[in-house]
Tab-separated table of C-alpha atoms in Angstrom:
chain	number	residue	atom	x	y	z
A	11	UNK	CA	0.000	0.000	0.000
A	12	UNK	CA	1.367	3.362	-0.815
A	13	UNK	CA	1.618	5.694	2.701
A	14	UNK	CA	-1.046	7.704	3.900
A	15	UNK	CA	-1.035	11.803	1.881
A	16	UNK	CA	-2.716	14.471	4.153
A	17	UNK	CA	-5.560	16.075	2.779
A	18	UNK	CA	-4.520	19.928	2.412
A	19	UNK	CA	-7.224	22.373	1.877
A	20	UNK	CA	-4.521	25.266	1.240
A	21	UNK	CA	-6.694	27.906	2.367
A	22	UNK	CA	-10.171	26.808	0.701
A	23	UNK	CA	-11.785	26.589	4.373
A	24	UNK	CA	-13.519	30.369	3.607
A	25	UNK	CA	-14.704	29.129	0.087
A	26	UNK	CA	-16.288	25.991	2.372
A	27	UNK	CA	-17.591	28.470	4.525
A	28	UNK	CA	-19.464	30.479	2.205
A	29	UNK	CA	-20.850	27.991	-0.653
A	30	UNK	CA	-20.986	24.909	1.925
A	31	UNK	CA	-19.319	22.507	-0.497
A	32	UNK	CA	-15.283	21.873	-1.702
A	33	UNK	CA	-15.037	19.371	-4.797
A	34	UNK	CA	-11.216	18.401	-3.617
A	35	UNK	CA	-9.435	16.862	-6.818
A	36	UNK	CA	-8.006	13.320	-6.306
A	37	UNK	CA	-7.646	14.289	-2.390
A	38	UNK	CA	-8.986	10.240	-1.658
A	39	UNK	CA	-6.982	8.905	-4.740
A	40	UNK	CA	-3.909	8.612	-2.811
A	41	UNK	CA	-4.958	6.761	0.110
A	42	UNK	CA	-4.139	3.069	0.763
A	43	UNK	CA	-7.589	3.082	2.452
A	44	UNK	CA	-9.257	4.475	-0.806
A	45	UNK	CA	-7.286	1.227	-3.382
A	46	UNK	CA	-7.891	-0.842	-0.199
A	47	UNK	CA	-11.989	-1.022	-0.315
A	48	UNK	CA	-11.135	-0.813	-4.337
A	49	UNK	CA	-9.689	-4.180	-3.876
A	50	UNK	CA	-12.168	-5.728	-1.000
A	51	UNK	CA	-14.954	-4.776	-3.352
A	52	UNK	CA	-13.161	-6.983	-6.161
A	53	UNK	CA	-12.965	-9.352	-4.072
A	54	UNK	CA	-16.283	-9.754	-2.266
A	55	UNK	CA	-17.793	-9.697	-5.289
A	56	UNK	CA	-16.308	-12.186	-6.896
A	57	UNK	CA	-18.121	-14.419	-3.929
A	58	UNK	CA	-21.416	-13.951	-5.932
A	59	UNK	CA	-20.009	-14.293	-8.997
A	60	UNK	CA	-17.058	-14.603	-11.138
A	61	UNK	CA	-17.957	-12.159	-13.904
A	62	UNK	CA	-17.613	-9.403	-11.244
A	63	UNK	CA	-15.955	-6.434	-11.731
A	64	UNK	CA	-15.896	-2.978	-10.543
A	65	UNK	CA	-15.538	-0.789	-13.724
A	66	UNK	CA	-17.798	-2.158	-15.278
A	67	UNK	CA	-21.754	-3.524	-15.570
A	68	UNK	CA	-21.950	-6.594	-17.341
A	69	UNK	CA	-21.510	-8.990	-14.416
A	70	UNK	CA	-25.081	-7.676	-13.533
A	71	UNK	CA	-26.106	-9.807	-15.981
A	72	UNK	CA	-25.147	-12.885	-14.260
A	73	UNK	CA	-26.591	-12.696	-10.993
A	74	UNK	CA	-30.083	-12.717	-9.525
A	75	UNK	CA	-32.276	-10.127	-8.186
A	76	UNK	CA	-32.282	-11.383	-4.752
A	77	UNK	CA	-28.513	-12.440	-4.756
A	78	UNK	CA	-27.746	-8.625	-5.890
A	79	UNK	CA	-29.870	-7.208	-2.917
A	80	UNK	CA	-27.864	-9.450	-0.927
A	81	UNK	CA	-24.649	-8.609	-2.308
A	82	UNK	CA	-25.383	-4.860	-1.608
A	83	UNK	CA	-26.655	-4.827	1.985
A	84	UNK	CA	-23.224	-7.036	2.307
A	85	UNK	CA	-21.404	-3.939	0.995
A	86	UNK	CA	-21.740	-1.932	4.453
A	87	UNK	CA	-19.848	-4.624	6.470
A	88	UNK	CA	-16.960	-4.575	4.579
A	89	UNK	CA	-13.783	-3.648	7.255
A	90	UNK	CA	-12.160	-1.307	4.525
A	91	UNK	CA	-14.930	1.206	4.492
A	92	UNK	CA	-14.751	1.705	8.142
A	93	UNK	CA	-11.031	1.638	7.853
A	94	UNK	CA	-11.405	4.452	4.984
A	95	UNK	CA	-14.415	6.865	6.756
A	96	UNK	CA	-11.855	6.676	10.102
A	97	UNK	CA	-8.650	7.285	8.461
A	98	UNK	CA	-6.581	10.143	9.837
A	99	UNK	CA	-6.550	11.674	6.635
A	100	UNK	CA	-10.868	12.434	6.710
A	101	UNK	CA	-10.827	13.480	10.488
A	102	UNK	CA	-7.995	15.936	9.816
A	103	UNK	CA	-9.752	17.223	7.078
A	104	UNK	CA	-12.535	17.806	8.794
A	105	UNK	CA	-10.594	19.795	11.612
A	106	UNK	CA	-9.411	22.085	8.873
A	107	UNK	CA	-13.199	22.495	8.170
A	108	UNK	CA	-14.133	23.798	11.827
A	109	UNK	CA	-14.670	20.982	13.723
A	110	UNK	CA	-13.200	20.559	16.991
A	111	UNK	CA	-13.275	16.847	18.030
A	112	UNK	CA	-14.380	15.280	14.929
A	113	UNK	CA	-16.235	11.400	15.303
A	114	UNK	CA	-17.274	9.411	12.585
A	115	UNK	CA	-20.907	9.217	12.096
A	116	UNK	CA	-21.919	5.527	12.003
A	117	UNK	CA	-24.166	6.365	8.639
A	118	UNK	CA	-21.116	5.918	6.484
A	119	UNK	CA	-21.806	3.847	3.546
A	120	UNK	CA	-21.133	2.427	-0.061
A	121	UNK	CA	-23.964	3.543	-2.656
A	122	UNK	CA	-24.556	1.054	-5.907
A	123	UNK	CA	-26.850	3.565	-8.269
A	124	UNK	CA	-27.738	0.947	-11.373
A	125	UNK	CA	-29.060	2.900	-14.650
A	126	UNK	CA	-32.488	4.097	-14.535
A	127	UNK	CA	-32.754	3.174	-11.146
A	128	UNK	CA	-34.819	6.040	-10.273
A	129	UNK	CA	-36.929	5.095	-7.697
A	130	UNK	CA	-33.903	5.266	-5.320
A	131	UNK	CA	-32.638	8.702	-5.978
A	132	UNK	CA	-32.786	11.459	-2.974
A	133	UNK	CA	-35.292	14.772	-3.393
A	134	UNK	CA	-33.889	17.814	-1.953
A	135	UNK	CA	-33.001	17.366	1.352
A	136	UNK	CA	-30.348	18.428	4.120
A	137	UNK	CA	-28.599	15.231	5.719
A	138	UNK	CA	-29.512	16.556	9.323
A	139	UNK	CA	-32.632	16.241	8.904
A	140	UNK	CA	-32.198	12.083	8.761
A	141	UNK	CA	-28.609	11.631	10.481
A	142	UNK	CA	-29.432	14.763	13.469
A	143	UNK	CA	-25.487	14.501	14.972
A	144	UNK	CA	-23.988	18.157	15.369
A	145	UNK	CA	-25.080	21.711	13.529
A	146	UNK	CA	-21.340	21.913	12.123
A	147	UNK	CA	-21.239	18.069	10.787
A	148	UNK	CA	-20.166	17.379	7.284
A	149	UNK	CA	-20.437	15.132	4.649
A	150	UNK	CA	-17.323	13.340	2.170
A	151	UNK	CA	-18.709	12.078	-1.045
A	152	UNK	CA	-16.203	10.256	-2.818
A	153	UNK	CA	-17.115	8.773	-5.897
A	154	UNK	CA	-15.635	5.406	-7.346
A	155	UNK	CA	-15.637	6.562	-10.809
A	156	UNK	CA	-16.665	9.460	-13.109
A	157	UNK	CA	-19.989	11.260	-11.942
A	158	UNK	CA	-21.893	14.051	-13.822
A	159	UNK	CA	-24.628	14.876	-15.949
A	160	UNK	CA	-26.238	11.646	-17.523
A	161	UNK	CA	-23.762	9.295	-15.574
A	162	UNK	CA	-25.621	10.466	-12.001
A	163	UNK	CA	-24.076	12.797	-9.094
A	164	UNK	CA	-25.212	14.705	-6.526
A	165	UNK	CA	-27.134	19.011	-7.338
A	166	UNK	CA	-26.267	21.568	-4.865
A	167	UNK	CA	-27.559	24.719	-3.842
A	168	UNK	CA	-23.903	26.734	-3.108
A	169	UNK	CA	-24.467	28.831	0.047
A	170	UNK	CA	-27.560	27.692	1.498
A	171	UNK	CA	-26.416	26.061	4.360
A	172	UNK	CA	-25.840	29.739	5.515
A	173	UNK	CA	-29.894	29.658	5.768
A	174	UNK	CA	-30.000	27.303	8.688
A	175	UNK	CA	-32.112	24.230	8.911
A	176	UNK	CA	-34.568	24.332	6.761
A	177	UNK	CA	-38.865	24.196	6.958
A	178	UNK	CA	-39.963	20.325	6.178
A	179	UNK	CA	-43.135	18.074	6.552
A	180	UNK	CA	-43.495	14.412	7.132
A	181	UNK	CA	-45.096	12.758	3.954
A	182	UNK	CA	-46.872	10.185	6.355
A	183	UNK	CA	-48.058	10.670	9.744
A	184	UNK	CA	-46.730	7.863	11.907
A	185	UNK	CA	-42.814	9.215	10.974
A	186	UNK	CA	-43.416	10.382	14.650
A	187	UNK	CA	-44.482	8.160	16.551
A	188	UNK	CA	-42.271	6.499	19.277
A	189	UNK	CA	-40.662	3.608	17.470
A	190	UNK	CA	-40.847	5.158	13.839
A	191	UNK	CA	-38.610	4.140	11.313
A	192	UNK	CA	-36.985	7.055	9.250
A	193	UNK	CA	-36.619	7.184	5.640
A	194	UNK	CA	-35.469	9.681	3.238
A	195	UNK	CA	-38.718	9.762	1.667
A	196	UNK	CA	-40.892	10.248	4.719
A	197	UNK	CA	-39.406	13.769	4.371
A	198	UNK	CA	-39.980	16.622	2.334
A	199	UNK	CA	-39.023	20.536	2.339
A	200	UNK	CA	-41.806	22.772	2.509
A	201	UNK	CA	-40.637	24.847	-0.547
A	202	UNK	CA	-37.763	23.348	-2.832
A	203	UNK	CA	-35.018	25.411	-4.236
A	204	UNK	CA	-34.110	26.524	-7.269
A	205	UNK	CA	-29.952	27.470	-8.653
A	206	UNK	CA	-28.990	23.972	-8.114
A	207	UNK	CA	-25.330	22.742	-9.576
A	208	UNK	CA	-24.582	19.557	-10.543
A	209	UNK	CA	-21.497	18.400	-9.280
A	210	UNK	CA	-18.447	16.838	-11.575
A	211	UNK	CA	-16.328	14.781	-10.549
A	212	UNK	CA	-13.767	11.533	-11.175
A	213	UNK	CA	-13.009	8.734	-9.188
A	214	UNK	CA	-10.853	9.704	-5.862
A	215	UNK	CA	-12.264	13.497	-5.651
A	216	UNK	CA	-13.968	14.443	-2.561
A	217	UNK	CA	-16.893	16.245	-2.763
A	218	UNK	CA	-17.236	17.664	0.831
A	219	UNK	CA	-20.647	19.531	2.306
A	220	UNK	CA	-22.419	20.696	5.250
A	221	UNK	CA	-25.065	18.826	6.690
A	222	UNK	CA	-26.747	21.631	6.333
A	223	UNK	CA	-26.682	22.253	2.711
A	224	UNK	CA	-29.524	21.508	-0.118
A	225	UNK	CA	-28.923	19.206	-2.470
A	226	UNK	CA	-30.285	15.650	-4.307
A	227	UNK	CA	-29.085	12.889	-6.433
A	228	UNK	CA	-29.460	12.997	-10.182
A	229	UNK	CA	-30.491	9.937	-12.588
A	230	UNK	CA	-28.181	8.045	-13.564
A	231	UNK	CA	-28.662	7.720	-17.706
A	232	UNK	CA	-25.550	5.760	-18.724
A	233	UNK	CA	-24.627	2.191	-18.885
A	234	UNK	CA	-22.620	2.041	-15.721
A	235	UNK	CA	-22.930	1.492	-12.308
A	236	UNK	CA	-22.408	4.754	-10.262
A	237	UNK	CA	-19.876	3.563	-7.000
A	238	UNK	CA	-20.303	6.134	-4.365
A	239	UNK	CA	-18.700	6.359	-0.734
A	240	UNK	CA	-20.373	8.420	1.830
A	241	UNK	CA	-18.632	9.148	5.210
A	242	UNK	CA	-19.988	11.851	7.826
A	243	UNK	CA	-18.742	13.539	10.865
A	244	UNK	CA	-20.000	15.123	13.830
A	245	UNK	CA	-18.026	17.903	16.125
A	246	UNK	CA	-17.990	16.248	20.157
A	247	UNK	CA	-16.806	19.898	20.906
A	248	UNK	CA	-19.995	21.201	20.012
A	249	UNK	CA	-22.205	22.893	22.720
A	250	UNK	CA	-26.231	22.262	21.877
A	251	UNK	CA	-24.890	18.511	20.377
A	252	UNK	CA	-23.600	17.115	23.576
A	253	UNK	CA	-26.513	19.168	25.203
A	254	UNK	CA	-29.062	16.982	23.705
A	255	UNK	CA	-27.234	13.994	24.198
A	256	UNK	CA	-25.013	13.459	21.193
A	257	UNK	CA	-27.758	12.276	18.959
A	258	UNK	CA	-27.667	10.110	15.949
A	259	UNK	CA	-30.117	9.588	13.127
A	260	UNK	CA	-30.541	6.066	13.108
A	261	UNK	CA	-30.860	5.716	16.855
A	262	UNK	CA	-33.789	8.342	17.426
A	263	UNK	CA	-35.549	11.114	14.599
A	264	UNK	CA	-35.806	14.589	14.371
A	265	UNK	CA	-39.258	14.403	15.129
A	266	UNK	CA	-38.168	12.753	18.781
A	267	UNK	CA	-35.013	15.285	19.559
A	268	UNK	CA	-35.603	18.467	17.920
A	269	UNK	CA	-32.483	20.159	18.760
A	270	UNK	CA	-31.713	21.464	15.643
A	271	UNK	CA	-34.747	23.566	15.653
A	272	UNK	CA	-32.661	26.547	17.158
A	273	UNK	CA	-30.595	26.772	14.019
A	274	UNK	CA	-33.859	27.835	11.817
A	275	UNK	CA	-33.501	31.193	10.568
């Protein structure tokens, strides 16, 4: 494995400030953790079957609907994604982006969009809204390979984290009761934005946001699989977090510790 590279933001920290978003070029290319899920992914597919291979989509055609379901909720256990969302090289980066004691939110994961695959892309949304954990948390987005318009990505709205937490409604009533389950969809913004960019990117960039700020996925019309890697973190240094108990999505909901509601402007 080649050694570790620090990820140097060389003074974009007041651009991240002010548009909520860096696209950092190749900053996750260079780290053994990055080649080292390349290569567990190889492998662990392989298990399903032997026409498996990452850059490419024709193996898709050799396995099963329920086998691929399987293979992709296996994705999230895989020991080099933790290794990569923990590395020293994302928590330092997000130091140089504010926060204080940075922890790894355990929401990190390893996306498989398929063409056309619609049904499973995100509407407008701010990821604190489902994942809660401090105002000042952020998000790395590192895609696997190219991403942009027709091959998938992610819009943003540059600068509207600035605004705050924004105005939402359930889309189904029992999103708050007790023991609710969360999903993205049982969320929607009261009024949706408009300005959005698309983001561009190849595989190793990061693409690192706010929590805070808008943004969605967009179709994916090519022929490929779209590989994405998200990783989170939350600041432990933050006051109103560890006032409300250092909340997570996935353990609790909005709905049920509404801490964030201060942040509305």
């Amino acid at each position: 494995m080649t050694p570790d590279i620090a990820i140097d933001l060389s003074g974009q920290a007041e651009r991240f400030a002010q548009d909520g978003y860096l696209i950092l070029r190749g900053a996750a290319a260079g780290l053994s953790e990055f080649q080292a899920l390349r290569d567990e992914v190889q492998r662990y597919g392989r298990r399903f079957t032997a026409a498996f291979d990452l850059d490419s989509d024709s193996w898709l055609e050799s396995i099963g609907e329920e086998d691929l379901g399987t293979f992709y909720r296996g994705l999230r256990y895989l020991p080099s994604l933790t290794r990569l969302a923990a590395c020293d090289a994302f928590l330092n980066l997000a130091k140089q982006l504010g926060l204080g004691f940075p922890v790894v939110m355990h929401c990190y994961n390893l996306r498989m969009d398929r063409p056309q695959a619609d049904r499973h892309l995100f509407r407008w949304h701010q990821d604190s809204t489902y994942l809660l954990g401090s105002h000042n948390a952020v998000t790395a987005w590192i895609p696997l390979g190219r991403v942009g318009p027709g091959l998938g990505s992610i819009e943003v709205v540059p600068g509207s984290h600035r605004a705050g937490l924004r105005p939402f409604i359930a889309t189904r009533p029992d999103v708050m009761d007790k023991n609710a389950a969360l999903s993205p969809a049982d969320l929607a913004l009261e009024r949706e934005p408009e300005g959005g960019i698309e983001v561009e990117a190849e595989a190793g960039d990061i693409v690192v946001f706010s929590q805070l700020l808008l943004h969605r996925s967009t179709p994916n019309r090519s022929r490929c699989i779209r590989w994405t890697v998200q990783a989170r973190f939350a600041d432990l240094d933050e006051a109103g977090f560890r006032e409300a108990g250092f909340p997570m999505g996935d353990a609790t909901t909005i709905f049920r510790s509404p801490y964030l509601a201060k942040f509305h402007h």
